[in-house]
């Protein structure tokens, strides 16, 4: 019985393929557009998911609480006195000032992030640079880079080393210097910091501690680690959404095209159904045949589109999205995304790309197949 | 010898494509496992330097550190100002800033 059933399905498939082959140009065109739509949707989905996941993993140990001072709604340098006030808040384990800022380098027309690491800072007069800075300035350890300080004088840095290329996603534009050099370059006086980072004894009390700091220092803004992590969710949700909005016109056009192709039967197809019925085919056989035709197209498009999307994002570095991500940035991290794939997302993509097309093919066939063959062929 | 049936070619192609789909999951599993130490190193560097953001968008200060930017970023000049950085028009206001004065 099973062998008979398999043989019957294979014959049906043979027939479906030859039927598709009779309208080869039309079907190949549909398949190409269908595959392209799945490819773009899969690429956007895979990219956004992987980068969100990576951001969450990499930033999971970012500062628990960041305290910024605000003056007239703008971020300002925070005085060391605030440090003592924060350390005095119950529940705060430690609080330290951070020194960081941005420097526009006219030689490369790029922005760097200057930072003073509290743990193992570089010696005065030297700098550790990110791989992006090394690339745009063609700099290697031992080279000298100079910048104009706030008072117009030149400050020189000898490159002591470069940060690992593998960490470019977080460090491409970093320029790590000593505290003395940072203050000299930007004219930041002693006793002032860019912001303050605090750690909390009990992670469950972060919000309460933040509220206490906010109450003690009303001129500050507090950013929690949880909010930092959610920023990347929202940034890429937004980007994914924007891309999908931009693509929605194309997707809708494809939807109409596919619906038209799948649901509107040509006179030739009607005749074909009529002949099949006249030679003794059951209505269920005709529907099965046409469902198979629809499945051949939609399944091929899904599998090819998804695999191509995967290769595009994880093996070729998503070159189609690069201009969107880069914007006008001169300095861009050279990174390969770690392929994190969400099986549920793939299943959703499968459902929304294969299922509607297959259903759209069945309804008109059922309608045509249930009427008298003589009437259909006429 | 009988010619190869179209269904054989189609089924072989389908099997190949399903295998390729399965291979993407295997590849993802292997590569994410291999990337574990690299990810841990990136995380450790971010923790050591107390970094708050990815170095993805370096063109402007409010796109470089979206989680730390001013309240009105990305509309840096005034609310509803037209954005001139392409990134700015694609980066949503950070979650930290929504719903807060």
Short mmCIF file of N, CA, C and O in Angstrom, two decimals, chain B:
data_model
loop_
_atom_site.label_atom_id
_atom_site.label_comp_id
_atom_site.label_asym_id
_atom_site.label_seq_id
_atom_site.Cartn_x
_atom_site.Cartn_y
_atom_site.Cartn_z
N UNK B 1 18.24 1.89 -21.35
CA UNK B 1 18.13 2.52 -20.02
C UNK B 1 17.06 3.60 -20.03
O UNK B 1 17.04 4.42 -20.95
N UNK B 2 16.17 3.55 -19.05
CA UNK B 2 15.09 4.53 -19.04
C UNK B 2 15.62 5.91 -18.62
O UNK B 2 16.54 5.98 -17.79
N UNK B 3 15.06 6.97 -19.23
CA UNK B 3 15.55 8.31 -18.87
C UNK B 3 15.23 8.63 -17.41
O UNK B 3 14.30 8.08 -16.83
N UNK B 4 16.01 9.55 -16.83
CA UNK B 4 15.80 9.94 -15.42
C UNK B 4 14.48 10.70 -15.32
O UNK B 4 14.23 11.62 -16.10
N UNK B 5 13.64 10.30 -14.35
CA UNK B 5 12.34 10.98 -14.22
C UNK B 5 12.52 12.35 -13.58
O UNK B 5 13.37 12.52 -12.69
N UNK B 6 11.71 13.33 -14.02
CA UNK B 6 11.83 14.69 -13.43
C UNK B 6 11.64 14.67 -11.91
O UNK B 6 12.28 15.42 -11.20
N UNK B 7 10.77 13.77 -11.43
CA UNK B 7 10.52 13.73 -9.97
C UNK B 7 11.78 13.32 -9.22
O UNK B 7 12.03 13.79 -8.12
N UNK B 8 12.62 12.47 -9.87
CA UNK B 8 13.87 12.05 -9.21
C UNK B 8 14.79 13.25 -9.04
O UNK B 8 15.34 13.50 -7.96
N UNK B 9 14.89 14.03 -10.14
CA UNK B 9 15.76 15.22 -10.09
C UNK B 9 15.22 16.20 -9.03
O UNK B 9 15.97 16.74 -8.22
N UNK B 10 13.87 16.39 -9.04
CA UNK B 10 13.27 17.35 -8.09
C UNK B 10 13.47 16.89 -6.66
O UNK B 10 13.84 17.69 -5.79
N UNK B 11 13.27 15.59 -6.41
CA UNK B 11 13.42 15.09 -5.03
C UNK B 11 14.88 15.15 -4.58
O UNK B 11 15.17 15.50 -3.43
N UNK B 12 15.79 14.85 -5.54
CA UNK B 12 17.22 14.94 -5.20
C UNK B 12 17.58 16.40 -4.88
O UNK B 12 18.30 16.68 -3.91
N UNK B 13 17.04 17.31 -5.69
CA UNK B 13 17.29 18.75 -5.46
C UNK B 13 16.73 19.19 -4.11
O UNK B 13 17.39 19.90 -3.34
N UNK B 14 15.51 18.69 -3.81
CA UNK B 14 14.88 19.04 -2.53
C UNK B 14 15.71 18.51 -1.36
O UNK B 14 15.95 19.22 -0.38
N UNK B 15 16.16 17.25 -1.50
CA UNK B 15 16.98 16.66 -0.44
C UNK B 15 18.25 17.49 -0.25
O UNK B 15 18.66 17.76 0.89
N UNK B 16 18.84 17.91 -1.36
CA UNK B 16 20.06 18.74 -1.29
C UNK B 16 19.79 20.05 -0.59
O UNK B 16 20.56 20.50 0.28
N UNK B 17 18.64 20.67 -0.94
CA UNK B 17 18.32 21.98 -0.35
C UNK B 17 18.01 21.85 1.14
O UNK B 17 18.42 22.69 1.94
N UNK B 18 17.30 20.75 1.50
CA UNK B 18 17.00 20.55 2.94
C UNK B 18 18.31 20.28 3.69
O UNK B 18 18.51 20.78 4.80
N UNK B 19 19.21 19.53 3.03
CA UNK B 19 20.52 19.27 3.66
C UNK B 19 21.27 20.59 3.85
O UNK B 19 21.92 20.81 4.89
N UNK B 20 21.16 21.49 2.85
CA UNK B 20 21.84 22.80 2.96
C UNK B 20 21.25 23.60 4.11
O UNK B 20 21.97 24.26 4.86
N UNK B 21 19.90 23.52 4.25
CA UNK B 21 19.25 24.22 5.37
C UNK B 21 19.75 23.67 6.70
O UNK B 21 20.10 24.43 7.62
N UNK B 22 19.81 22.32 6.77
CA UNK B 22 20.33 21.69 8.00
C UNK B 22 21.77 22.09 8.24
O UNK B 22 22.17 22.34 9.39
N UNK B 23 22.53 22.19 7.14
CA UNK B 23 23.95 22.55 7.27
C UNK B 23 24.11 23.96 7.85
O UNK B 23 25.07 24.22 8.59
N UNK B 24 23.15 24.86 7.56
CA UNK B 24 23.27 26.22 8.12
C UNK B 24 23.15 26.16 9.65
O UNK B 24 23.85 26.88 10.35
N UNK B 25 22.29 25.25 10.15
CA UNK B 25 22.15 25.14 11.62
C UNK B 25 23.41 24.53 12.23
O UNK B 25 23.87 24.97 13.28
N UNK B 26 23.94 23.51 11.54
CA UNK B 26 25.18 22.88 12.04
C UNK B 26 26.30 23.91 12.03
O UNK B 26 27.04 24.08 13.01
N UNK B 27 26.41 24.63 10.90
CA UNK B 27 27.45 25.66 10.76
C UNK B 27 27.32 26.72 11.86
O UNK B 27 28.30 27.10 12.50
N UNK B 28 26.05 27.15 12.09
CA UNK B 28 25.82 28.17 13.12
C UNK B 28 26.24 27.65 14.49
O UNK B 28 26.90 28.36 15.26
N UNK B 29 25.89 26.38 14.77
CA UNK B 29 26.25 25.79 16.06
C UNK B 29 27.75 25.71 16.23
O UNK B 29 28.30 26.12 17.26
N UNK B 30 28.43 25.21 15.18
CA UNK B 30 29.89 25.04 15.27
C UNK B 30 30.59 26.39 15.39
O UNK B 30 31.48 26.58 16.22
N UNK B 31 30.14 27.33 14.57
CA UNK B 31 30.84 28.63 14.57
C UNK B 31 30.55 29.42 15.84
O UNK B 31 31.42 30.14 16.33
N UNK B 32 29.33 29.32 16.37
CA UNK B 32 29.08 30.07 17.61
C UNK B 32 29.82 29.42 18.77
O UNK B 32 30.28 30.12 19.68
N UNK B 33 30.00 28.08 18.71
CA UNK B 33 30.80 27.42 19.76
C UNK B 33 32.26 27.86 19.64
O UNK B 33 32.91 28.16 20.65
N UNK B 34 32.74 27.91 18.38
CA UNK B 34 34.14 28.30 18.17
C UNK B 34 34.36 29.77 18.54
O UNK B 34 35.46 30.18 18.93
N UNK B 35 33.30 30.57 18.40
CA UNK B 35 33.43 32.01 18.67
C UNK B 35 33.34 32.32 20.16
O UNK B 35 33.55 33.47 20.57
N UNK B 36 33.02 31.29 20.96
CA UNK B 36 32.85 31.50 22.41
C UNK B 36 34.00 32.24 23.07
O UNK B 36 33.78 33.29 23.71
N UNK B 37 35.25 31.77 22.90
CA UNK B 37 36.37 32.47 23.54
C UNK B 37 36.51 33.93 23.06
O UNK B 37 36.78 34.82 23.85
N UNK B 38 36.30 34.14 21.74
CA UNK B 38 36.39 35.49 21.19
C UNK B 38 35.34 36.41 21.80
O UNK B 38 35.61 37.55 22.17
N UNK B 39 34.12 35.85 21.93
CA UNK B 39 33.02 36.64 22.53
C UNK B 39 33.34 36.97 23.98
O UNK B 39 33.12 38.10 24.43
N UNK B 40 33.88 35.95 24.68
CA UNK B 40 34.23 36.17 26.09
C UNK B 40 35.31 37.24 26.20
O UNK B 40 35.25 38.10 27.09
N UNK B 41 36.28 37.21 25.26
CA UNK B 41 37.36 38.20 25.29
C UNK B 41 36.81 39.60 25.02
O UNK B 41 37.21 40.58 25.66
N UNK B 42 35.87 39.69 24.07
CA UNK B 42 35.25 40.99 23.77
C UNK B 42 34.48 41.50 24.98
O UNK B 42 34.55 42.67 25.33
N UNK B 43 33.76 40.57 25.62
CA UNK B 43 33.00 40.93 26.81
C UNK B 43 33.92 41.38 27.93
O UNK B 43 33.65 42.36 28.64
N UNK B 44 35.07 40.66 28.07
CA UNK B 44 36.02 41.00 29.14
C UNK B 44 36.64 42.38 28.88
O UNK B 44 36.81 43.19 29.80
N UNK B 45 36.95 42.65 27.60
CA UNK B 45 37.51 43.97 27.26
C UNK B 45 36.48 45.07 27.55
O UNK B 45 36.81 46.12 28.13
N UNK B 46 35.22 44.81 27.16
CA UNK B 46 34.16 45.79 27.40
C UNK B 46 34.00 46.03 28.91
O UNK B 46 33.83 47.16 29.36
N UNK B 47 34.10 44.94 29.68
CA UNK B 47 33.96 45.08 31.14
C UNK B 47 35.16 45.83 31.72
O UNK B 47 35.00 46.70 32.56
N UNK B 48 36.38 45.49 31.26
CA UNK B 48 37.59 46.12 31.80
C UNK B 48 37.61 47.62 31.49
O UNK B 48 37.95 48.44 32.34
N UNK B 49 37.20 47.97 30.27
CA UNK B 49 37.23 49.39 29.90
C UNK B 49 35.92 50.10 30.26
O UNK B 49 35.75 51.27 29.94
N UNK B 50 35.02 49.37 30.87
CA UNK B 50 33.71 49.92 31.26
C UNK B 50 32.98 50.52 30.07
O UNK B 50 32.45 51.63 30.12
N UNK B 51 33.01 49.77 28.95
CA UNK B 51 32.36 50.26 27.73
C UNK B 51 30.85 50.07 27.84
O UNK B 51 30.39 49.11 28.46
N UNK B 52 30.13 50.99 27.23
CA UNK B 52 28.67 50.90 27.30
C UNK B 52 28.04 50.64 25.94
O UNK B 52 26.85 50.36 25.86
N UNK B 53 28.83 50.76 24.86
CA UNK B 53 28.22 50.66 23.53
C UNK B 53 29.14 49.95 22.55
O UNK B 53 30.35 49.86 22.77
N UNK B 54 28.54 49.51 21.44
CA UNK B 54 29.32 48.90 20.36
C UNK B 54 29.89 50.02 19.49
O UNK B 54 29.29 51.08 19.37
N UNK B 55 31.06 49.74 18.87
CA UNK B 55 31.69 50.76 18.02
C UNK B 55 31.16 50.65 16.59
O UNK B 55 31.92 50.66 15.63
N UNK B 56 29.84 50.55 16.45
CA UNK B 56 29.28 50.32 15.12
C UNK B 56 29.07 51.60 14.32
O UNK B 56 29.29 51.64 13.12
N UNK B 57 28.63 52.65 14.99
CA UNK B 57 28.28 53.89 14.28
C UNK B 57 29.15 55.00 14.85
O UNK B 57 28.84 55.57 15.88
N UNK B 58 30.24 55.31 14.14
CA UNK B 58 31.22 56.22 14.73
C UNK B 58 31.11 57.64 14.20
O UNK B 58 31.94 58.48 14.51
N UNK B 59 30.11 57.92 13.37
CA UNK B 59 30.13 59.22 12.69
C UNK B 59 29.77 60.41 13.57
O UNK B 59 30.18 61.52 13.30
N UNK B 60 29.00 60.22 14.61
CA UNK B 60 28.63 61.35 15.47
C UNK B 60 28.56 60.88 16.91
O UNK B 60 28.38 59.69 17.17
N UNK B 61 28.70 61.81 17.86
CA UNK B 61 28.78 61.37 19.25
C UNK B 61 27.51 60.70 19.76
O UNK B 61 27.56 59.83 20.60
N UNK B 62 26.37 61.12 19.21
CA UNK B 62 25.14 60.53 19.71
C UNK B 62 24.79 59.22 19.00
O UNK B 62 23.85 58.54 19.37
N UNK B 63 25.56 58.89 17.92
CA UNK B 63 25.37 57.56 17.32
C UNK B 63 26.43 56.59 17.81
O UNK B 63 26.22 55.39 17.81
N UNK B 64 27.59 57.14 18.24
CA UNK B 64 28.66 56.26 18.75
C UNK B 64 28.23 55.60 20.06
O UNK B 64 28.50 54.44 20.29
N UNK B 65 27.63 56.37 20.93
CA UNK B 65 27.19 55.82 22.23
C UNK B 65 25.71 56.11 22.43
O UNK B 65 25.35 56.96 23.25
N UNK B 66 24.85 55.43 21.67
CA UNK B 66 23.41 55.76 21.79
C UNK B 66 22.87 55.64 23.20
O UNK B 66 21.96 56.38 23.57
N UNK B 67 23.44 54.75 24.00
CA UNK B 67 22.88 54.60 25.35
C UNK B 67 23.30 55.74 26.27
O UNK B 67 22.74 55.91 27.34
N UNK B 68 24.30 56.53 25.85
CA UNK B 68 24.79 57.61 26.71
C UNK B 68 24.46 59.01 26.15
O UNK B 68 24.85 60.01 26.73
N UNK B 69 23.82 59.05 25.00
CA UNK B 69 23.65 60.34 24.32
C UNK B 69 22.66 61.24 25.03
O UNK B 69 21.93 60.81 25.92
N UNK B 70 22.67 62.50 24.60
CA UNK B 70 21.74 63.48 25.18
C UNK B 70 20.29 63.02 25.02
O UNK B 70 19.97 62.23 24.15
N UNK B 71 19.44 63.60 25.84
CA UNK B 71 18.04 63.17 25.81
C UNK B 71 17.38 63.39 24.46
O UNK B 71 16.53 62.61 24.05
N UNK B 72 17.76 64.47 23.78
CA UNK B 72 17.08 64.74 22.51
C UNK B 72 17.78 64.14 21.30
O UNK B 72 17.32 64.33 20.19
N UNK B 73 18.92 63.43 21.49
CA UNK B 73 19.51 62.72 20.37
C UNK B 73 18.48 61.70 19.92
O UNK B 73 17.79 61.14 20.75
N UNK B 74 18.25 61.40 18.66
CA UNK B 74 19.04 61.79 17.53
C UNK B 74 18.64 63.15 16.95
O UNK B 74 19.14 63.54 15.92
N UNK B 75 17.75 63.88 17.59
CA UNK B 75 17.36 65.19 17.05
C UNK B 75 18.16 66.24 17.80
O UNK B 75 17.63 67.00 18.60
N UNK B 76 19.46 66.22 17.51
CA UNK B 76 20.41 66.95 18.33
C UNK B 76 20.19 68.46 18.35
O UNK B 76 20.41 69.11 19.35
N UNK B 77 19.73 69.03 17.24
CA UNK B 77 19.61 70.49 17.18
C UNK B 77 18.33 70.98 17.85
O UNK B 77 18.33 71.93 18.60
N UNK B 78 17.27 70.36 17.55
CA UNK B 78 16.01 70.63 18.24
C UNK B 78 15.06 69.48 17.92
O UNK B 78 15.27 68.76 16.93
N UNK B 79 14.02 69.30 18.73
CA UNK B 79 13.13 68.17 18.44
C UNK B 79 12.56 68.27 17.03
O UNK B 79 12.26 69.37 16.56
N UNK B 80 12.46 67.16 16.35
CA UNK B 80 11.96 67.05 14.97
C UNK B 80 12.89 67.67 13.93
O UNK B 80 12.50 67.90 12.81
N UNK B 81 14.13 67.98 14.35
CA UNK B 81 15.09 68.50 13.37
C UNK B 81 15.37 67.41 12.34
O UNK B 81 15.38 66.23 12.67
N UNK B 82 15.58 67.84 11.11
CA UNK B 82 15.92 66.86 10.08
C UNK B 82 17.29 66.30 10.37
O UNK B 82 18.22 67.04 10.70
N UNK B 83 17.40 65.00 10.24
CA UNK B 83 18.68 64.36 10.51
C UNK B 83 19.56 64.43 9.29
O UNK B 83 19.11 64.14 8.18
N UNK B 84 20.82 64.81 9.48
CA UNK B 84 21.69 64.78 8.31
C UNK B 84 22.64 63.59 8.31
O UNK B 84 23.24 63.28 7.30
N UNK B 85 22.76 62.88 9.43
CA UNK B 85 23.54 61.65 9.41
C UNK B 85 22.61 60.49 9.09
O UNK B 85 21.58 60.33 9.75
N UNK B 86 22.96 59.70 8.08
CA UNK B 86 22.07 58.56 7.74
C UNK B 86 21.80 57.67 8.94
O UNK B 86 20.68 57.21 9.13
N UNK B 87 22.82 57.43 9.76
CA UNK B 87 22.61 56.57 10.93
C UNK B 87 21.56 57.16 11.86
O UNK B 87 20.70 56.44 12.37
N UNK B 88 21.65 58.48 12.05
CA UNK B 88 20.72 59.14 12.97
C UNK B 88 19.27 58.88 12.62
O UNK B 88 18.42 58.77 13.50
N UNK B 89 18.99 58.79 11.31
CA UNK B 89 17.61 58.58 10.93
C UNK B 89 17.19 57.12 11.10
O UNK B 89 16.04 56.78 10.97
N UNK B 90 18.16 56.26 11.39
CA UNK B 90 17.83 54.84 11.55
C UNK B 90 17.94 54.38 13.00
O UNK B 90 17.46 53.32 13.34
N UNK B 91 18.61 55.17 13.84
CA UNK B 91 18.75 54.76 15.24
C UNK B 91 17.57 55.31 16.03
O UNK B 91 17.31 56.51 15.99
N UNK B 92 16.87 54.43 16.70
CA UNK B 92 15.72 54.88 17.49
C UNK B 92 16.21 55.54 18.77
O UNK B 92 17.33 55.28 19.21
N UNK B 93 15.39 56.40 19.35
CA UNK B 93 15.77 56.91 20.67
C UNK B 93 15.98 55.71 21.59
O UNK B 93 15.23 54.74 21.53
N UNK B 94 17.04 55.79 22.41
CA UNK B 94 17.36 54.64 23.26
C UNK B 94 16.23 54.34 24.22
O UNK B 94 15.50 55.25 24.63
N UNK B 95 16.13 53.07 24.58
CA UNK B 95 15.05 52.65 25.49
C UNK B 95 15.11 53.43 26.79
O UNK B 95 14.10 53.72 27.42
N UNK B 96 16.36 53.78 27.18
CA UNK B 96 16.55 54.49 28.44
C UNK B 96 15.85 55.83 28.44
O UNK B 96 15.52 56.37 29.48
N UNK B 97 15.64 56.39 27.24
CA UNK B 97 15.13 57.76 27.18
C UNK B 97 13.64 57.83 26.93
O UNK B 97 13.04 58.88 27.07
N UNK B 98 13.08 56.71 26.48
CA UNK B 98 11.67 56.78 26.17
C UNK B 98 10.85 56.79 27.45
O UNK B 98 11.11 56.04 28.37
N UNK B 99 9.89 57.66 27.49
CA UNK B 99 9.01 57.70 28.64
C UNK B 99 9.59 58.39 29.85
O UNK B 99 9.06 58.31 30.93
N UNK B 100 10.77 59.02 29.64
CA UNK B 100 11.36 59.75 30.76
C UNK B 100 11.48 61.21 30.37
O UNK B 100 11.68 61.54 29.21
N UNK B 101 11.34 62.13 31.35
CA UNK B 101 11.38 63.55 30.99
C UNK B 101 12.77 63.96 30.48
O UNK B 101 13.74 63.32 30.82
#
